[in-house]
mmCIF file of C-alpha atoms and ligand atoms in Angstrom:
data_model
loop_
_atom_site.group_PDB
_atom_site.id
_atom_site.type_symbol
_atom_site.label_atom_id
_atom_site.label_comp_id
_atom_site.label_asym_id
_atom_site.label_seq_id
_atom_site.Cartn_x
_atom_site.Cartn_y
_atom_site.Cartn_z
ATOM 1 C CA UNK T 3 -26.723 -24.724 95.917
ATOM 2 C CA UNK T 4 -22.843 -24.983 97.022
ATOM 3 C CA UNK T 5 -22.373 -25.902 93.392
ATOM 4 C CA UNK T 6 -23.743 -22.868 91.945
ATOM 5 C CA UNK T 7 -21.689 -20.606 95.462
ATOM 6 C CA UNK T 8 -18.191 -22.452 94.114
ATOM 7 C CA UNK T 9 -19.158 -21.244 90.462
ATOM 8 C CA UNK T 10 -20.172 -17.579 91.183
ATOM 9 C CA UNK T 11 -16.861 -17.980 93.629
ATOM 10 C CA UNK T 12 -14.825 -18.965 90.385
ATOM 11 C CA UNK T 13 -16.365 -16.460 87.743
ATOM 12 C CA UNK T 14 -15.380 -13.808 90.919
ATOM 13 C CA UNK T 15 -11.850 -14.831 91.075
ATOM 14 C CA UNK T 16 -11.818 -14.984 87.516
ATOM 15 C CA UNK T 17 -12.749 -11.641 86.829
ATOM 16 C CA UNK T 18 -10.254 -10.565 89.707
ATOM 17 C CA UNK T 19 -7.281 -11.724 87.954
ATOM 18 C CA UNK T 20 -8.242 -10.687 84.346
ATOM 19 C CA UNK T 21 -8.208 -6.950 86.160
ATOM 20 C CA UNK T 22 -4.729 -8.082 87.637
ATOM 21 C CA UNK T 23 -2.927 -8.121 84.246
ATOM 22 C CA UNK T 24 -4.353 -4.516 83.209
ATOM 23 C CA UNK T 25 -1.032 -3.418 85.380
ATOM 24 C CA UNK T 26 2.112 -3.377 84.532
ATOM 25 C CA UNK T 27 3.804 -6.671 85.106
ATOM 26 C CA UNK T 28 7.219 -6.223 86.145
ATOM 27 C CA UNK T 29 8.110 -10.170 86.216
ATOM 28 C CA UNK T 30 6.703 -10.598 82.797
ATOM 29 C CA UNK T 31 8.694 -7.256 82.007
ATOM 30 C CA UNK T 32 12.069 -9.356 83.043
ATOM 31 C CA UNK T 33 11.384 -12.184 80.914
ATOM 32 C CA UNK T 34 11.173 -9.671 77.879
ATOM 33 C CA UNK T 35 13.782 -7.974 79.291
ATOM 34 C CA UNK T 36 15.864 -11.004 77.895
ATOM 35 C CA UNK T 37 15.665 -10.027 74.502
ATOM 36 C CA UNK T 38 17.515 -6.743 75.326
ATOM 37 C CA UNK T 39 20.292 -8.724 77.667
ATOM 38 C CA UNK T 40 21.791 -9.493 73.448
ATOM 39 C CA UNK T 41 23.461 -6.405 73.650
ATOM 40 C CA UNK T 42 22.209 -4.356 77.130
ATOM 41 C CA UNK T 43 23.325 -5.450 80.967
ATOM 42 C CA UNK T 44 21.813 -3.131 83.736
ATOM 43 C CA UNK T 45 25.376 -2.392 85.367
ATOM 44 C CA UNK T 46 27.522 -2.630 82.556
ATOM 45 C CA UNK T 47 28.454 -1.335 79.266
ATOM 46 C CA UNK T 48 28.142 -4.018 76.298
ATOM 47 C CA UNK T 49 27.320 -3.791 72.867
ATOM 48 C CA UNK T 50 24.566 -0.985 74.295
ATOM 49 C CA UNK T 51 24.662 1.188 77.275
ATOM 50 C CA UNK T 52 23.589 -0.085 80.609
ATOM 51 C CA UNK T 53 20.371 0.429 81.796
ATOM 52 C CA UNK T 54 21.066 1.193 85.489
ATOM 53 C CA UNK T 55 19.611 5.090 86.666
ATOM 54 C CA UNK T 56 17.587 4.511 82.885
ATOM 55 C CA UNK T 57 14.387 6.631 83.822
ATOM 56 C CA UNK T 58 15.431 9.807 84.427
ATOM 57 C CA UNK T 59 18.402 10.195 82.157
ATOM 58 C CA UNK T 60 19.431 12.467 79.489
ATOM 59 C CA UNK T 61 19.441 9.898 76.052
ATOM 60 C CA UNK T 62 23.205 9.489 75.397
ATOM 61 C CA UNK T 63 25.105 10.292 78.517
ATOM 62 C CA UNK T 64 26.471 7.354 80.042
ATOM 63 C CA UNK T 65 30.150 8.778 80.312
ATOM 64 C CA UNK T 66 32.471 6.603 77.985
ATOM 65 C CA UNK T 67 29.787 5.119 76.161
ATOM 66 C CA UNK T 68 30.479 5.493 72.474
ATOM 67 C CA UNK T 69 26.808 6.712 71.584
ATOM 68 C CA UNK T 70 26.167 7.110 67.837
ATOM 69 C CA UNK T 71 25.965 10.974 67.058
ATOM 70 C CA UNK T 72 21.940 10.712 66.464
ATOM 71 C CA UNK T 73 20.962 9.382 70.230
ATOM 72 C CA UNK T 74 23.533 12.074 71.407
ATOM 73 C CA UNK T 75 22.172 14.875 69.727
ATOM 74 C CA UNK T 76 18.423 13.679 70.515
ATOM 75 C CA UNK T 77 17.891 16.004 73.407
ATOM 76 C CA UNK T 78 15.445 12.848 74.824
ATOM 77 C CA UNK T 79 15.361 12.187 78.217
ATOM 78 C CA UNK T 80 14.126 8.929 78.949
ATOM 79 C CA UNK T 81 10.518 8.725 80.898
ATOM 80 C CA UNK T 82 7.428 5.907 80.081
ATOM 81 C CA UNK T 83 6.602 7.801 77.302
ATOM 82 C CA UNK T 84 9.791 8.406 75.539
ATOM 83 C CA UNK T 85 11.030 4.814 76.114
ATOM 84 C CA UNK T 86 7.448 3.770 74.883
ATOM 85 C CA UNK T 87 7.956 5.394 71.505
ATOM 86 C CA UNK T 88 11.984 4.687 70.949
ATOM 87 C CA UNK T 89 11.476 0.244 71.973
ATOM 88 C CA UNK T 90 8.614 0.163 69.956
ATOM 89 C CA UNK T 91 10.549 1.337 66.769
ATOM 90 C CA UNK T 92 13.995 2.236 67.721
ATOM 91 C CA UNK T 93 15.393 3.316 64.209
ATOM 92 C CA UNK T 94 11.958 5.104 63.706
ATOM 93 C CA UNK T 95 12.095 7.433 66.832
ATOM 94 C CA UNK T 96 15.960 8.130 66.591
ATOM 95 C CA UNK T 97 16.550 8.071 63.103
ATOM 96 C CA UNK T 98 20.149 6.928 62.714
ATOM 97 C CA UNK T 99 20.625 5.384 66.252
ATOM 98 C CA UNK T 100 23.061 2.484 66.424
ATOM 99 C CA UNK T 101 20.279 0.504 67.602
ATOM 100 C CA UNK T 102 20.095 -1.749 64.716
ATOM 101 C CA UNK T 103 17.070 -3.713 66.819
ATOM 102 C CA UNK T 104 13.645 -4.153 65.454
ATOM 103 C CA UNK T 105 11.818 -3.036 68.731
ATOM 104 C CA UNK T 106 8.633 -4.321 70.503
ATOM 105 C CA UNK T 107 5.992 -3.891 68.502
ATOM 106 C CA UNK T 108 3.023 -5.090 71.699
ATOM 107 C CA UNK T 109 1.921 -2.203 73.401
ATOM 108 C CA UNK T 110 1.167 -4.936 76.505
ATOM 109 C CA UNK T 111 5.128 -6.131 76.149
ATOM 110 C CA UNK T 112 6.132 -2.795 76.167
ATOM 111 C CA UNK T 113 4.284 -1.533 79.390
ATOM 112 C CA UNK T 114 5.497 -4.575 81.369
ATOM 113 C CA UNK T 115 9.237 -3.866 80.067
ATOM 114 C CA UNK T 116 8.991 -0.453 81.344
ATOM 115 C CA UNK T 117 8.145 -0.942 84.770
ATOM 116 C CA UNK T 118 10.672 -3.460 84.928
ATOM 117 C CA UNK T 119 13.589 -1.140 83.739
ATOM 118 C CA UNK T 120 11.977 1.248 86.115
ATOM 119 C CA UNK T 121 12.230 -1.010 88.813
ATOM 120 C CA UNK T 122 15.513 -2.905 88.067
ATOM 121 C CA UNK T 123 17.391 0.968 87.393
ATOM 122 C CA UNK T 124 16.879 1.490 91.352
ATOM 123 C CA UNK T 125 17.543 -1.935 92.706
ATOM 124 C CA UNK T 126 20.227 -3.148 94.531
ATOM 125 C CA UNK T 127 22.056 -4.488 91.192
ATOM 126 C CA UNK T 128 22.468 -0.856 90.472
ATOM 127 C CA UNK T 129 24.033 0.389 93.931
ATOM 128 C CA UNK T 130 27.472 0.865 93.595
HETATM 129 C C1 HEC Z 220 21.472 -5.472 68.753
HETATM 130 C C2 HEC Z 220 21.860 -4.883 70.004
HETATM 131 C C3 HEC Z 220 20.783 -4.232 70.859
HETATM 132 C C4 HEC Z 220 19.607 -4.774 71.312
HETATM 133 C C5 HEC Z 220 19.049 -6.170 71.066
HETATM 134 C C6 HEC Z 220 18.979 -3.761 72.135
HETATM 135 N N1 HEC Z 220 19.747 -2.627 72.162
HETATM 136 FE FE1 HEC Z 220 19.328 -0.895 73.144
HETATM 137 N N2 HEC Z 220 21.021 -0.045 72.417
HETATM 138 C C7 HEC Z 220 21.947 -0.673 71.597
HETATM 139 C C8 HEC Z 220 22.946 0.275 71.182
HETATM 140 C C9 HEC Z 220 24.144 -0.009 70.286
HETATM 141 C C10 HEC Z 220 22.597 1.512 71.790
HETATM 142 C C11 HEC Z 220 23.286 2.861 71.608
HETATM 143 C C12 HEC Z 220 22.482 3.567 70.511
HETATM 144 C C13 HEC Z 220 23.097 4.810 69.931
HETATM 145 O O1 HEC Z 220 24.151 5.286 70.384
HETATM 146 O O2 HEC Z 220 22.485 5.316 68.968
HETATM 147 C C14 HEC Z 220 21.381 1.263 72.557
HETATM 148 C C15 HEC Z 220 20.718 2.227 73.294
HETATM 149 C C16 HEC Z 220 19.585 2.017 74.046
HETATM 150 C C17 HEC Z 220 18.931 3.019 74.847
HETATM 151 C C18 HEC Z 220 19.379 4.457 75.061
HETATM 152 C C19 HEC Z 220 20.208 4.483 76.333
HETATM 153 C C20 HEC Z 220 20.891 5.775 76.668
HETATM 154 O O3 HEC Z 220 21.788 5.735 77.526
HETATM 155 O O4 HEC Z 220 20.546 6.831 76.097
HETATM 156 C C21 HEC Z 220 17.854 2.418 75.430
HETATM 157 C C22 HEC Z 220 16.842 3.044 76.343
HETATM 158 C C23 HEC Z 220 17.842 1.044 74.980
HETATM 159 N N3 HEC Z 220 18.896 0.828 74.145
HETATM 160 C C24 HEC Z 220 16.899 0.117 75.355
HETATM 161 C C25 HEC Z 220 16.832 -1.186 74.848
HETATM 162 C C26 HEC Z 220 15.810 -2.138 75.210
HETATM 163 C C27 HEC Z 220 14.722 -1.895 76.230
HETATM 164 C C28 HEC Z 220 16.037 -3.267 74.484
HETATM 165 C C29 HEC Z 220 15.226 -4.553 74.453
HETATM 166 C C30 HEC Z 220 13.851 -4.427 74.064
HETATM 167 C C31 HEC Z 220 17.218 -3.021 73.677
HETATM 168 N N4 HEC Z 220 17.666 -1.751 73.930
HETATM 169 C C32 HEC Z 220 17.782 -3.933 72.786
HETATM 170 C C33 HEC Z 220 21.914 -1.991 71.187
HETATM 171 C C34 HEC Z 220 20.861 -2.869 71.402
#
């Protein structure tokens, strides 16, 4: 009897946690957010933009940044969706961007990287 209570107990807790990764994940978001950190900080200029105040912003308007003419003239402004559709196949979405990067082609990977740049945009490292 307490055998079969701990295994309905487990195939409970189980089932809880499978329905805990249908949300976005914005830890596992961080770790893919490495991939990015080649050429992106979230304060700072590099090789890309950076990615503080991202959700929100008009594609192409970080003052100084030397955008290629493509992601300037894209009259995007970056929300879930259109970030959705430019990391999963950057050149694809902005034909011409200087975003010679392959993208993130799982739709999982993707979700989990948005809510982190969501996140990350507003936090602390982005107060000035
Ligand atoms: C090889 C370098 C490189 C990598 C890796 C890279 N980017 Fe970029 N990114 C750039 C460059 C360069 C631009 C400017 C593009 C332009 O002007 O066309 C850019 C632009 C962007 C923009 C538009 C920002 C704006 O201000 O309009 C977003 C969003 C972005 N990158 C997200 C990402 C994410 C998320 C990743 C990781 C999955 C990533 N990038 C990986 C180089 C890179």
């Amino acid at each position: 009897m307490t055998a079969a209570r701990g295994l309905l107990a487990a195939m409970a807790l189980g089932a809880a946690a499978s329905a805990a990764t249908a949300a976005p994940d914005v830890l596992r978001g961080e770790q893919i957010y490495v991939r990015c950190m080649a050429c992106h900080a979230l304060a700072s200029d590099r090789v890309g933009p950076r990615h503080c105040g991202l959700l929100g912003r008009r594609a192409g308007s970080v003052p100084g940044f030397d955008y290629s003419p493509a992601m300037k003239n894209s009259k995007l402004v970056w929300d879930e969706k259109t970030l959705d559709l430019f990391i999963k196949a950057p050149t694809q979405f902005v034909p011409g961007t200087a975003m010679t990067y392959d993208g993130v082609a799982d739709a999982g990977e993707r979700q989990d990287l948005i809510a982190y740049l969501k996140k990350a945009g507003q936090s602390d490292a982005c107060k000035p």
